[in-house]
Amino acid sequence: MLKTLLKVVIAVALCAVTIDSANAQRATQAKKPKKLSAKMQLAVEQAKVDSLNALVEELRQRESDWQKAWHDAQVERKKKQKVERFAVDYTPAQADSLAEQLKLIQVSGAMESYFNDYISEPVTMSSDSSLDSLYAARLKSLVSPIHLPYNEVVRTYIQRYTAPSGLMSRILSRAQYYFPMIEEELLKAGLPVELRAMAVIESALIATAVSRVGATGLWQFMPATGKGYGLEINSMVDERYDPVKSTVAACKHLKYLYDLYNDWSLAIAAYNCGQGNVNKALARAGGNPQSFWDVYWFLPSETRGYVPAFIAASYAYAYHKSHNITYGEPPMPIAVDTVHVNRLLHLGQVSSTIDVPTETLKMLNPQYKLDIVPAMNKSYTLILPANRLTEYVTKEQAIFAKDSTYLKEYLNPENVKKKMAATSTIYYRVKKGDTLGAIASRHRVTTKQLMAWNGLKNANRLSVGQRLRIQKR
C-alpha cells in the first residue's frame, strides 16, 4: 500500500515537473518576437528614416532662425551706429553747402575722366587708314567758315568719338535741349553755328561739369574769366552753370579771340590754353604761321588734342547715323519757358506745389547752387517746363506762402547777403612738375595766399599727390 502510494506521489511530481517545463517552454516561445515580413521591415525602416529627417529639418530650422535673429540684430546695430554717427545738427545752409561740395567732387571726377579719354593728346595714333578717303570726303562736305582738315591726328579722334562707348549717344540726347539754344546765341552774335561742338569738347554738354582746375559749366569758364564777361559768381549763384548766360559769355569771348587771330583754329586753341600760350607758339614757330597746324608742336600737349577733338565732335554729330549711333530722349523737358522771380524762392516750394520734380528744376536751373533763387534786390529767371507755366502762374501765391517752411534761415536779408559774399573752396592735387607759382597763376591767386591757406612754410616743398586748399570768391 505504501509502495503504491509512493508511486502515485512520484507520478504526480513527475507530471507537475512536465507541466512546469511545458509552461516554461511556452512562456519562452511567447517572449520570442515573431519574424516580420519584408514589407513590414521596409515600413519600419522608412519610419526610422522619416523620424531622422524630421529631426534634421527641425535642427536646420533652429539654425536658420538663429542666423536670421543674429543678422537682424547686426543690421539694427549698424542702423543705430549710422544714426548716432551722422546725427549732426546741421543748419539748412550747412547741409546745402555740404551737398554742393559732394556734387562738385563727383562731377569733377567724371569730367577729368572725359578729358583724359576724349580731349587729351593721344599717346599713339590710329594706324587704321582704311576709311581715310571716306572721312576726308565727309569733312570736306561740311561746308563751314571753320576749316576742318583731315589727317592722322583727326582720324584718331574721329575713331574715339564714333566708338561704341555710348558717349556720343548721351551727347546727342542732351544736344536736343542745348544745341537749339546754343545755335540761337551763336547766330545772334554772328558766329558760325559749328562752334556748338566746342560745348561738346568742353563739357560733353553737362551744364554742371567742373574740371580738375575749377573751370565750370557748359563752356568751362574760370571764375575770373566768367566775371570778366558779366557772369555772377558767389555762394548762392554761379552763372557759369547757366546755359544761356554762359553761352552768351562764350560767344563774346570767341568773337574777341577770332578778332585777335583772324583764324578759327587759333581762336579755338586760345579758348583752351589762353592767348598767351598761342602767342608764344606763334613766336616760336617763326615765319608766318597762319593756323593751329602751323604751330601744333609749339602748343601745350593738352591743346594739341583740342582742335582735332573739335573736328571729330563736329564729324560725329553730322554723321552719327552712318555710324549707327542712336540716342534717346534728353533727361530734361525740351519745351521750356521762363518766368521772372522777384522774391526769395526755394525750388522745393515750386516742386511741392506744382507737378514738376525737384530734379527737373535743378537740371533746368543749375546756376542756383543751393536750390534757392536769391531774388532780394533784383529779379532772377526761373526756367520751367512749358506745360507747367500756367500752373505756376495760377498757384504763385500758394508757392510763395511756403517760404517760412523752406527758407527759415534765409528770410533775413543780411543772412542772404553774407552767403552771397562768402568764399567758396576748391581743392587741387599736386601733379608731377607742378610748382606753387604755376598753381597760383592757374587759379588766379597768389603764392602767399596758397601758403597761408595750406600752412606751407616753404614754397619749394611740394609732394606729388599733395592736396592744396584754394579759396575763391
CSV table of C-alpha atoms in Angstrom, one decimal:
chain,number,residue,atom,x,y,z
A,1,MET,CA,0.0,0.0,0.0
A,2,LEU,CA,2.8,2.3,0.9
A,3,LYS,CA,4.7,1.5,-2.2
A,4,THR,CA,1.6,2.1,-4.3
A,5,LEU,CA,1.1,5.5,-2.6
A,6,LEU,CA,4.8,6.3,-3.2
A,7,LYS,CA,4.5,5.5,-6.9
A,8,VAL,CA,1.4,7.7,-7.1
A,9,VAL,CA,3.2,10.6,-5.4
A,10,ILE,CA,6.2,10.2,-7.7
A,11,ALA,CA,4.0,10.1,-10.8
A,12,VAL,CA,2.2,13.3,-9.7
A,13,ALA,CA,5.5,15.0,-9.1
A,14,LEU,CA,6.8,14.0,-12.5
A,15,CYS,CA,3.6,15.2,-14.1
A,16,ALA,CA,4.0,18.6,-12.3
A,17,VAL,CA,7.5,18.9,-13.5
A,18,THR,CA,6.5,18.1,-17.0
A,19,ILE,CA,3.7,20.7,-16.9
A,20,ASP,CA,6.1,23.3,-15.5
A,21,SER,CA,8.6,22.5,-18.2
A,22,ALA,CA,5.9,22.8,-20.8
A,23,ASN,CA,4.7,26.1,-19.3
A,24,ALA,CA,8.2,27.5,-19.2
A,25,GLN,CA,8.8,26.5,-22.8
A,26,ARG,CA,5.5,28.1,-23.8
A,27,ALA,CA,6.5,31.3,-21.9
A,28,THR,CA,9.9,31.4,-23.7
A,29,GLN,CA,8.2,30.9,-27.0
A,30,ALA,CA,5.7,33.8,-26.2
A,31,LYS,CA,8.6,36.2,-25.4
A,32,LYS,CA,10.4,35.5,-28.8
A,33,PRO,CA,9.3,38.0,-31.4
A,34,LYS,CA,7.6,36.9,-34.5
A,35,LYS,CA,9.6,37.2,-37.7
A,36,LEU,CA,8.4,40.2,-39.7
A,37,SER,CA,7.7,40.1,-43.4
A,38,ALA,CA,9.9,42.0,-45.8
A,39,LYS,CA,7.2,44.6,-46.4
A,40,MET,CA,6.8,45.3,-42.7
A,41,GLN,CA,10.5,45.5,-42.3
A,42,LEU,CA,10.7,48.2,-45.1
A,43,ALA,CA,7.9,50.1,-43.4
A,44,VAL,CA,9.7,50.1,-40.1
A,45,GLU,CA,12.9,51.3,-41.7
A,46,GLN,CA,11.1,54.0,-43.6
A,47,ALA,CA,9.5,55.2,-40.3
A,48,LYS,CA,13.0,55.4,-38.8
A,49,VAL,CA,14.3,57.5,-41.8
A,50,ASP,CA,11.2,59.8,-41.7
A,51,SER,CA,11.8,60.4,-38.0
A,52,LEU,CA,15.5,61.2,-38.6
A,53,ASN,CA,14.7,63.6,-41.5
A,54,ALA,CA,12.2,65.4,-39.3
A,55,LEU,CA,14.8,65.8,-36.6
A,56,VAL,CA,17.4,67.1,-39.1
A,57,GLU,CA,14.8,69.5,-40.5
A,58,GLU,CA,14.0,70.8,-37.0
A,59,LEU,CA,17.7,71.4,-36.3
A,60,ARG,CA,18.1,73.2,-39.7
A,61,GLN,CA,15.1,75.4,-38.9
A,62,ARG,CA,16.5,76.2,-35.5
A,63,GLU,CA,19.9,77.1,-37.1
A,64,SER,CA,18.1,79.3,-39.7
A,65,ASP,CA,16.1,81.1,-37.0
A,66,TRP,CA,19.2,81.7,-35.0
A,67,GLN,CA,21.1,83.1,-38.1
A,68,LYS,CA,18.2,85.4,-39.0
A,69,ALA,CA,17.9,86.7,-35.5
A,70,TRP,CA,21.7,87.3,-35.4
A,71,HIS,CA,21.6,89.1,-38.8
A,72,ASP,CA,18.6,91.3,-37.8
A,73,ALA,CA,20.4,92.2,-34.6
A,74,GLN,CA,23.5,93.2,-36.7
A,75,VAL,CA,21.5,95.3,-39.1
A,76,GLU,CA,19.7,97.0,-36.3
A,77,ARG,CA,23.0,97.7,-34.5
A,78,LYS,CA,24.5,99.2,-37.7
A,79,LYS,CA,21.5,101.3,-38.3
A,80,LYS,CA,21.8,102.6,-34.7
A,81,GLN,CA,25.5,103.3,-35.2
A,82,LYS,CA,24.8,105.1,-38.5
A,83,VAL,CA,22.2,107.3,-37.0
A,84,GLU,CA,24.4,108.1,-34.0
A,85,ARG,CA,27.4,108.8,-36.2
A,86,PHE,CA,25.6,111.1,-38.6
A,87,ALA,CA,23.1,112.7,-36.3
A,88,VAL,CA,24.7,116.1,-36.6
A,89,ASP,CA,22.6,119.2,-36.1
A,90,TYR,CA,23.4,120.9,-39.4
A,91,THR,CA,21.7,124.1,-40.3
A,92,PRO,CA,19.9,124.1,-43.8
A,93,ALA,CA,22.7,126.3,-45.1
A,94,GLN,CA,25.4,123.9,-43.9
A,95,ALA,CA,23.6,120.9,-45.3
A,96,ASP,CA,23.2,122.6,-48.6
A,97,SER,CA,26.9,123.6,-48.7
A,98,LEU,CA,28.0,120.0,-47.9
A,99,ALA,CA,25.7,118.6,-50.6
A,100,GLU,CA,27.1,121.2,-53.1
A,101,GLN,CA,30.8,120.2,-52.3
A,102,LEU,CA,30.0,116.4,-52.7
A,103,LYS,CA,28.3,117.1,-56.0
A,104,LEU,CA,31.3,119.2,-57.2
A,105,ILE,CA,33.7,116.4,-56.3
A,106,GLN,CA,31.7,113.8,-58.1
A,107,VAL,CA,31.2,115.9,-61.3
A,108,SER,CA,34.9,116.9,-61.2
A,109,GLY,CA,36.0,113.3,-61.3
A,110,ALA,CA,33.7,112.4,-64.2
A,111,MET,CA,34.9,115.5,-66.1
A,112,GLU,CA,38.6,114.6,-65.6
A,113,SER,CA,37.9,111.1,-67.0
A,114,TYR,CA,36.1,112.6,-70.0
A,115,PHE,CA,39.1,115.0,-70.6
A,116,ASN,CA,41.6,112.2,-70.5
A,117,ASP,CA,39.6,109.9,-72.8
A,118,TYR,CA,38.4,112.3,-75.4
A,119,ILE,CA,40.3,115.6,-75.4
A,120,SER,CA,43.9,115.0,-74.3
A,121,GLU,CA,46.6,114.3,-76.9
A,122,PRO,CA,46.7,110.6,-77.8
A,123,VAL,CA,49.8,108.6,-76.8
A,124,THR,CA,49.6,106.6,-80.0
A,125,MET,CA,47.9,107.5,-83.3
A,126,SER,CA,45.5,105.2,-85.0
A,127,SER,CA,47.1,103.1,-87.8
A,128,ASP,CA,43.8,102.1,-89.4
A,129,SER,CA,43.8,104.1,-92.7
A,130,SER,CA,41.1,102.1,-94.4
A,131,LEU,CA,38.5,104.8,-94.1
A,132,ASP,CA,40.8,107.8,-94.7
A,133,SER,CA,39.2,108.8,-98.0
A,134,LEU,CA,35.7,108.5,-96.6
A,135,TYR,CA,36.5,110.6,-93.5
A,136,ALA,CA,38.2,113.2,-95.6
A,137,ALA,CA,35.4,113.5,-98.1
A,138,ARG,CA,32.7,113.7,-95.4
A,139,LEU,CA,34.6,116.5,-93.6
A,140,LYS,CA,35.1,118.4,-96.9
A,141,SER,CA,31.3,118.3,-97.5
A,142,LEU,CA,30.7,120.1,-94.2
A,143,VAL,CA,31.0,123.5,-95.8
A,144,SER,CA,31.9,125.9,-93.0
A,145,PRO,CA,33.9,129.1,-92.3
A,146,ILE,CA,35.9,126.9,-89.9
A,147,HIS,CA,38.5,124.9,-91.7
A,148,LEU,CA,38.0,121.1,-90.9
A,149,PRO,CA,41.1,119.4,-92.3
A,150,TYR,CA,41.8,115.7,-92.2
A,151,ASN,CA,45.0,114.0,-91.1
A,152,GLU,CA,46.3,111.2,-88.9
A,153,VAL,CA,45.6,113.1,-85.6
A,154,VAL,CA,42.0,113.9,-86.7
A,155,ARG,CA,41.5,110.2,-87.7
A,156,THR,CA,42.4,109.1,-84.1
A,157,TYR,CA,39.8,111.5,-82.6
A,158,ILE,CA,37.1,110.6,-85.1
A,159,GLN,CA,37.5,106.9,-84.1
A,160,ARG,CA,37.3,108.0,-80.4
A,161,TYR,CA,34.0,109.9,-80.9
A,162,THR,CA,32.4,107.3,-83.1
A,163,ALA,CA,33.4,104.3,-81.0
A,164,PRO,CA,30.6,102.2,-79.5
A,165,SER,CA,31.2,103.6,-76.0
A,166,GLY,CA,27.9,105.3,-75.6
A,167,LEU,CA,29.5,108.8,-75.2
A,168,MET,CA,28.1,110.3,-78.5
A,169,SER,CA,24.7,108.7,-77.8
A,170,ARG,CA,24.5,110.5,-74.5
A,171,ILE,CA,25.8,113.8,-76.0
A,172,LEU,CA,23.2,113.6,-78.8
A,173,SER,CA,20.5,113.1,-76.2
A,174,ARG,CA,21.4,116.2,-74.4
A,175,ALA,CA,22.0,118.1,-77.6
A,176,GLN,CA,18.3,118.1,-78.3
A,177,TYR,CA,17.9,120.5,-75.4
A,178,TYR,CA,21.2,122.5,-75.6
A,179,PHE,CA,22.0,122.8,-79.3
A,180,PRO,CA,19.0,124.9,-80.3
A,181,MET,CA,19.7,127.4,-77.5
A,182,ILE,CA,23.4,127.5,-78.3
A,183,GLU,CA,22.8,127.9,-82.0
A,184,GLU,CA,20.4,130.8,-81.4
A,185,GLU,CA,23.0,132.7,-79.4
A,186,LEU,CA,25.8,132.0,-81.9
A,187,LEU,CA,23.6,133.3,-84.7
A,188,LYS,CA,22.7,136.4,-82.7
A,189,ALA,CA,26.5,137.0,-82.2
A,190,GLY,CA,27.2,136.5,-85.9
A,191,LEU,CA,29.4,133.4,-85.3
A,192,PRO,CA,29.5,130.1,-87.1
A,193,VAL,CA,26.9,127.6,-85.7
A,194,GLU,CA,29.6,124.9,-86.0
A,195,LEU,CA,31.1,126.4,-82.8
A,196,ARG,CA,28.4,124.5,-80.9
A,197,ALA,CA,30.8,121.5,-80.9
A,198,MET,CA,33.0,123.4,-78.5
A,199,ALA,CA,30.5,122.8,-75.8
A,200,VAL,CA,30.8,119.1,-76.5
A,201,ILE,CA,34.6,119.0,-76.1
A,202,GLU,CA,34.4,121.5,-73.2
A,203,SER,CA,31.8,119.7,-71.0
A,204,ALA,CA,30.2,116.8,-73.0
A,205,LEU,CA,27.1,119.1,-72.8
A,206,ILE,CA,26.9,118.7,-69.0
A,207,ALA,CA,25.9,122.1,-67.6
A,208,THR,CA,27.2,121.2,-64.1
A,209,ALA,CA,30.6,120.0,-65.3
A,210,VAL,CA,33.7,121.0,-63.3
A,211,SER,CA,37.2,120.5,-64.5
A,212,ARG,CA,40.2,119.5,-62.3
A,213,VAL,CA,41.3,123.1,-62.2
A,214,GLY,CA,37.9,124.6,-61.3
A,215,ALA,CA,36.6,125.5,-64.8
A,216,THR,CA,32.8,125.2,-64.7
A,217,GLY,CA,29.7,124.8,-66.8
A,218,LEU,CA,29.0,124.1,-70.4
A,219,TRP,CA,31.8,126.4,-71.6
A,220,GLN,CA,34.2,125.7,-68.7
A,221,PHE,CA,34.8,129.3,-67.5
A,222,MET,CA,37.3,130.0,-64.8
A,223,PRO,CA,35.9,132.4,-62.1
A,224,ALA,CA,38.0,135.4,-63.3
A,225,THR,CA,37.1,135.0,-67.0
A,226,GLY,CA,33.4,134.4,-66.2
A,227,LYS,CA,33.2,137.6,-64.0
A,228,GLY,CA,35.0,139.5,-66.8
A,229,TYR,CA,32.1,138.7,-69.1
A,230,GLY,CA,29.5,139.7,-66.6
A,231,LEU,CA,28.6,136.4,-65.0
A,232,GLU,CA,27.5,136.5,-61.4
A,233,ILE,CA,29.5,134.1,-59.2
A,234,ASN,CA,29.1,133.8,-55.4
A,235,SER,CA,28.0,131.2,-52.9
A,236,MET,CA,24.3,131.3,-53.9
A,237,VAL,CA,24.5,131.8,-57.7
A,238,ASP,CA,27.1,130.7,-60.3
A,239,GLU,CA,26.0,131.8,-63.7
A,240,ARG,CA,28.8,129.8,-65.3
A,241,TYR,CA,26.3,126.9,-64.8
A,242,ASP,CA,23.5,129.0,-66.5
A,243,PRO,CA,23.3,127.5,-70.1
A,244,VAL,CA,22.0,130.7,-71.7
A,245,LYS,CA,24.1,133.3,-69.9
A,246,SER,CA,27.3,131.2,-70.1
A,247,THR,CA,26.7,130.7,-73.9
A,248,VAL,CA,26.3,134.5,-74.3
A,249,ALA,CA,29.6,135.0,-72.5
A,250,ALA,CA,31.3,132.3,-74.6
A,251,CYS,CA,30.2,134.0,-77.8
A,252,LYS,CA,31.7,137.3,-76.6
A,253,HIS,CA,35.0,135.5,-75.7
A,254,LEU,CA,35.1,133.6,-79.0
A,255,LYS,CA,34.4,136.7,-81.0
A,256,TYR,CA,37.3,138.5,-79.2
A,257,LEU,CA,39.7,135.7,-79.9
A,258,TYR,CA,38.7,135.5,-83.6
A,259,ASP,CA,39.2,139.2,-84.0
A,260,LEU,CA,42.6,138.7,-82.4
A,261,TYR,CA,43.9,135.9,-84.7
A,262,ASN,CA,41.6,136.1,-87.7
A,263,ASP,CA,41.6,132.3,-87.8
A,264,TRP,CA,39.1,130.0,-86.2
A,265,SER,CA,41.6,127.1,-85.4
A,266,LEU,CA,43.9,129.5,-83.5
A,267,ALA,CA,40.9,131.1,-81.7
A,268,ILE,CA,39.6,127.7,-80.7
A,269,ALA,CA,43.1,126.8,-79.4
A,270,ALA,CA,43.3,130.0,-77.5
A,271,TYR,CA,40.0,129.3,-75.9
A,272,ASN,CA,41.6,126.2,-74.4
A,273,CYS,CA,45.0,127.3,-73.3
A,274,GLY,CA,44.8,131.1,-73.3
A,275,GLN,CA,46.0,133.7,-75.8
A,276,GLY,CA,49.4,133.9,-74.1
A,277,ASN,CA,50.3,130.3,-74.9
A,278,VAL,CA,49.1,130.8,-78.5
A,279,ASN,CA,51.1,133.9,-78.9
A,280,LYS,CA,54.3,132.1,-77.6
A,281,ALA,CA,53.6,129.3,-80.0
A,282,LEU,CA,53.3,131.7,-82.9
A,283,ALA,CA,56.6,133.4,-82.0
A,284,ARG,CA,58.4,130.0,-81.6
A,285,ALA,CA,57.1,128.7,-84.9
A,286,GLY,CA,58.8,131.6,-86.8
A,287,GLY,CA,58.0,132.5,-90.4
A,288,ASN,CA,54.4,133.4,-90.9
A,289,PRO,CA,52.2,130.8,-89.2
A,290,GLN,CA,48.5,131.1,-90.3
A,291,SER,CA,46.7,128.3,-88.4
A,292,PHE,CA,46.7,125.8,-85.5
A,293,TRP,CA,48.5,123.2,-87.6
A,294,ASP,CA,51.4,125.6,-88.2
A,295,VAL,CA,52.1,125.9,-84.5
A,296,TYR,CA,50.9,122.4,-83.5
A,297,TRP,CA,54.2,121.3,-81.9
A,298,PHE,CA,54.7,124.5,-80.0
A,299,LEU,CA,51.4,124.4,-78.1
A,300,PRO,CA,50.8,122.7,-74.7
A,301,SER,CA,50.2,119.0,-75.1
A,302,GLU,CA,46.5,119.2,-73.9
A,303,THR,CA,45.8,121.9,-76.6
A,304,ARG,CA,47.3,119.8,-79.3
A,305,GLY,CA,44.3,117.5,-78.9
A,306,TYR,CA,41.8,120.2,-78.6
A,307,VAL,CA,41.2,121.3,-82.2
A,308,PRO,CA,41.3,117.7,-83.5
A,309,ALA,CA,38.7,116.8,-80.9
A,310,PHE,CA,36.6,119.8,-82.1
A,311,ILE,CA,36.8,118.5,-85.7
A,312,ALA,CA,35.9,114.9,-84.6
A,313,ALA,CA,33.0,116.1,-82.5
A,314,SER,CA,31.7,118.0,-85.5
A,315,TYR,CA,32.1,115.0,-87.7
A,316,ALA,CA,30.4,112.6,-85.2
A,317,TYR,CA,27.4,115.0,-84.8
A,318,ALA,CA,26.9,115.3,-88.6
A,319,TYR,CA,27.4,111.6,-89.4
A,320,HIS,CA,26.2,109.8,-86.3
A,321,LYS,CA,23.6,107.8,-88.4
A,322,SER,CA,26.3,106.5,-90.7
A,323,HIS,CA,28.0,105.0,-87.6
A,324,ASN,CA,24.7,103.6,-86.2
A,325,ILE,CA,24.8,105.9,-83.2
A,326,THR,CA,21.3,106.2,-81.8
A,327,TYR,CA,20.1,108.3,-78.9
A,328,GLY,CA,17.0,108.7,-76.6
A,329,GLU,CA,15.1,111.5,-75.0
A,330,PRO,CA,17.1,114.1,-73.1
A,331,PRO,CA,16.9,113.9,-69.3
A,332,MET,CA,15.1,117.3,-69.2
A,333,PRO,CA,12.0,118.5,-71.0
A,334,ILE,CA,12.8,120.1,-74.4
A,335,ALA,CA,9.9,122.6,-74.4
A,336,VAL,CA,10.6,125.2,-71.6
A,337,ASP,CA,9.7,128.8,-70.8
A,338,THR,CA,10.9,131.5,-68.4
A,339,VAL,CA,9.4,133.4,-65.5
A,340,HIS,CA,10.9,136.2,-63.6
A,341,VAL,CA,11.2,135.8,-59.8
A,342,ASN,CA,11.2,139.0,-57.6
A,343,ARG,CA,11.5,137.5,-54.1
A,344,LEU,CA,13.4,134.7,-52.3
A,345,LEU,CA,12.3,131.3,-53.5
A,346,HIS,CA,13.4,127.7,-52.8
A,347,LEU,CA,12.9,125.2,-55.7
A,348,GLY,CA,11.2,122.9,-53.2
A,349,GLN,CA,8.4,125.5,-52.9
A,350,VAL,CA,7.7,125.0,-56.6
A,351,SER,CA,8.1,121.3,-56.8
A,352,SER,CA,5.8,120.7,-53.8
A,353,THR,CA,3.1,122.9,-55.3
A,354,ILE,CA,3.0,122.1,-59.0
A,355,ASP,CA,3.7,118.9,-60.9
A,356,VAL,CA,7.4,119.4,-61.5
A,357,PRO,CA,10.1,117.1,-59.8
A,358,THR,CA,12.8,119.0,-57.9
A,359,GLU,CA,15.5,117.2,-60.0
A,360,THR,CA,13.9,118.6,-63.2
A,361,LEU,CA,14.0,122.1,-61.7
A,362,LYS,CA,17.7,121.6,-60.8
A,363,MET,CA,18.6,120.5,-64.3
A,364,LEU,CA,16.8,123.4,-65.9
A,365,ASN,CA,18.2,125.9,-63.3
A,366,PRO,CA,21.7,124.7,-62.4
A,367,GLN,CA,23.0,128.2,-61.6
A,368,TYR,CA,21.3,128.2,-58.2
A,369,LYS,CA,23.9,126.4,-56.1
A,370,LEU,CA,21.7,125.9,-53.0
A,371,ASP,CA,18.4,125.4,-54.9
A,372,ILE,CA,17.5,129.0,-53.8
A,373,VAL,CA,16.7,131.9,-56.2
A,374,PRO,CA,18.1,134.8,-54.1
A,375,ALA,CA,15.9,137.5,-55.5
A,376,MET,CA,16.3,140.1,-52.8
A,377,ASN,CA,17.4,143.3,-54.6
A,378,LYS,CA,16.9,142.2,-58.2
A,379,SER,CA,14.9,139.7,-60.2
A,380,TYR,CA,16.2,136.3,-61.4
A,381,THR,CA,14.9,133.9,-64.1
A,382,LEU,CA,13.4,130.5,-63.4
A,383,ILE,CA,13.1,128.0,-66.3
A,384,LEU,CA,10.0,125.8,-66.1
A,385,PRO,CA,8.6,123.1,-68.4
A,386,ALA,CA,6.3,124.9,-70.9
A,387,ASN,CA,3.4,122.7,-69.9
A,388,ARG,CA,3.6,123.8,-66.3
A,389,LEU,CA,3.9,127.6,-66.8
A,390,THR,CA,0.2,128.3,-66.4
A,391,GLU,CA,0.0,126.2,-63.3
A,392,TYR,CA,2.9,128.1,-61.8
A,393,VAL,CA,1.3,131.5,-62.5
A,394,THR,CA,-2.1,130.4,-61.1
A,395,LYS,CA,-0.5,128.9,-57.9
A,396,GLU,CA,2.2,131.5,-57.4
A,397,GLN,CA,0.6,132.8,-54.2
A,398,ALA,CA,0.5,129.3,-52.7
A,399,ILE,CA,4.1,128.7,-53.8
A,400,PHE,CA,5.4,131.8,-52.0
A,401,ALA,CA,3.3,131.1,-49.0
A,402,LYS,CA,5.7,128.2,-48.2
A,403,ASP,CA,8.7,130.4,-47.6
A,404,SER,CA,8.6,130.0,-43.9
A,405,THR,CA,8.9,126.3,-44.3
A,406,TYR,CA,11.7,126.2,-46.9
A,407,LEU,CA,13.6,129.4,-46.1
A,408,LYS,CA,13.7,129.9,-42.4
A,409,GLU,CA,17.4,130.6,-42.3
A,410,TYR,CA,17.3,132.8,-45.4
A,411,LEU,CA,14.4,135.1,-44.7
A,412,ASN,CA,16.7,137.6,-43.0
A,413,PRO,CA,18.2,139.7,-45.9
A,414,GLU,CA,21.5,140.0,-44.0
A,415,ASN,CA,22.0,136.2,-44.0
A,416,VAL,CA,21.5,136.1,-47.7
A,417,LYS,CA,24.0,138.9,-48.3
A,418,LYS,CA,26.6,137.2,-46.2
A,419,LYS,CA,26.1,133.9,-48.0
A,420,MET,CA,26.4,135.6,-51.4
A,421,ALA,CA,29.6,137.3,-50.4
A,422,ALA,CA,31.2,134.2,-48.9
A,423,THR,CA,34.1,132.5,-50.4
A,424,SER,CA,34.0,129.0,-51.9
A,425,THR,CA,36.7,126.4,-51.6
A,426,ILE,CA,38.2,124.0,-54.1
A,427,TYR,CA,41.0,121.5,-53.7
A,428,TYR,CA,43.8,120.8,-56.1
A,429,ARG,CA,46.0,117.6,-56.1
A,430,VAL,CA,49.7,118.3,-56.9
A,431,LYS,CA,51.0,116.6,-60.0
A,432,LYS,CA,54.5,115.8,-61.2
A,433,GLY,CA,56.2,119.0,-62.4
A,434,ASP,CA,53.8,121.4,-60.6
A,435,THR,CA,55.2,124.4,-58.8
A,436,LEU,CA,53.4,126.6,-56.3
A,437,GLY,CA,53.8,129.6,-58.5
A,438,ALA,CA,52.3,127.8,-61.5
A,439,ILE,CA,49.3,126.5,-59.5
A,440,ALA,CA,48.7,130.0,-58.1
A,441,SER,CA,48.8,131.6,-61.5
A,442,ARG,CA,46.5,128.9,-62.9
A,443,HIS,CA,43.9,129.6,-60.2
A,444,ARG,CA,44.2,133.4,-60.2
A,445,VAL,CA,45.6,133.6,-56.7
A,446,THR,CA,48.9,134.5,-55.2
A,447,THR,CA,51.7,132.2,-53.9
A,448,LYS,CA,51.4,133.8,-50.4
A,449,GLN,CA,47.7,133.0,-50.3
A,450,LEU,CA,48.3,129.4,-51.2
A,451,MET,CA,50.9,129.1,-48.5
A,452,ALA,CA,48.6,130.8,-45.9
A,453,TRP,CA,45.6,128.6,-46.8
A,454,ASN,CA,47.6,125.4,-46.5
A,455,GLY,CA,50.1,126.2,-43.7
A,456,LEU,CA,53.1,126.0,-46.0
A,457,LYS,CA,56.4,127.4,-44.8
A,458,ASN,CA,58.5,126.6,-47.9
A,459,ALA,CA,57.1,127.3,-51.4
A,460,ASN,CA,59.5,124.9,-52.9
A,461,ARG,CA,58.4,121.9,-50.9
A,462,LEU,CA,55.5,120.2,-52.7
A,463,SER,CA,54.8,116.5,-52.9
A,464,VAL,CA,53.1,114.7,-55.8
A,465,GLY,CA,49.6,113.9,-54.6
A,466,GLN,CA,49.5,116.6,-52.0
A,467,ARG,CA,46.1,118.3,-51.6
A,468,LEU,CA,46.0,122.1,-51.7
A,469,ARG,CA,43.1,124.2,-50.5
A,470,ILE,CA,42.2,127.1,-52.7
A,471,GLN,CA,39.7,129.8,-51.7
A,472,LYS,CA,37.7,131.6,-54.5
A,473,ARG,CA,35.3,134.5,-54.4
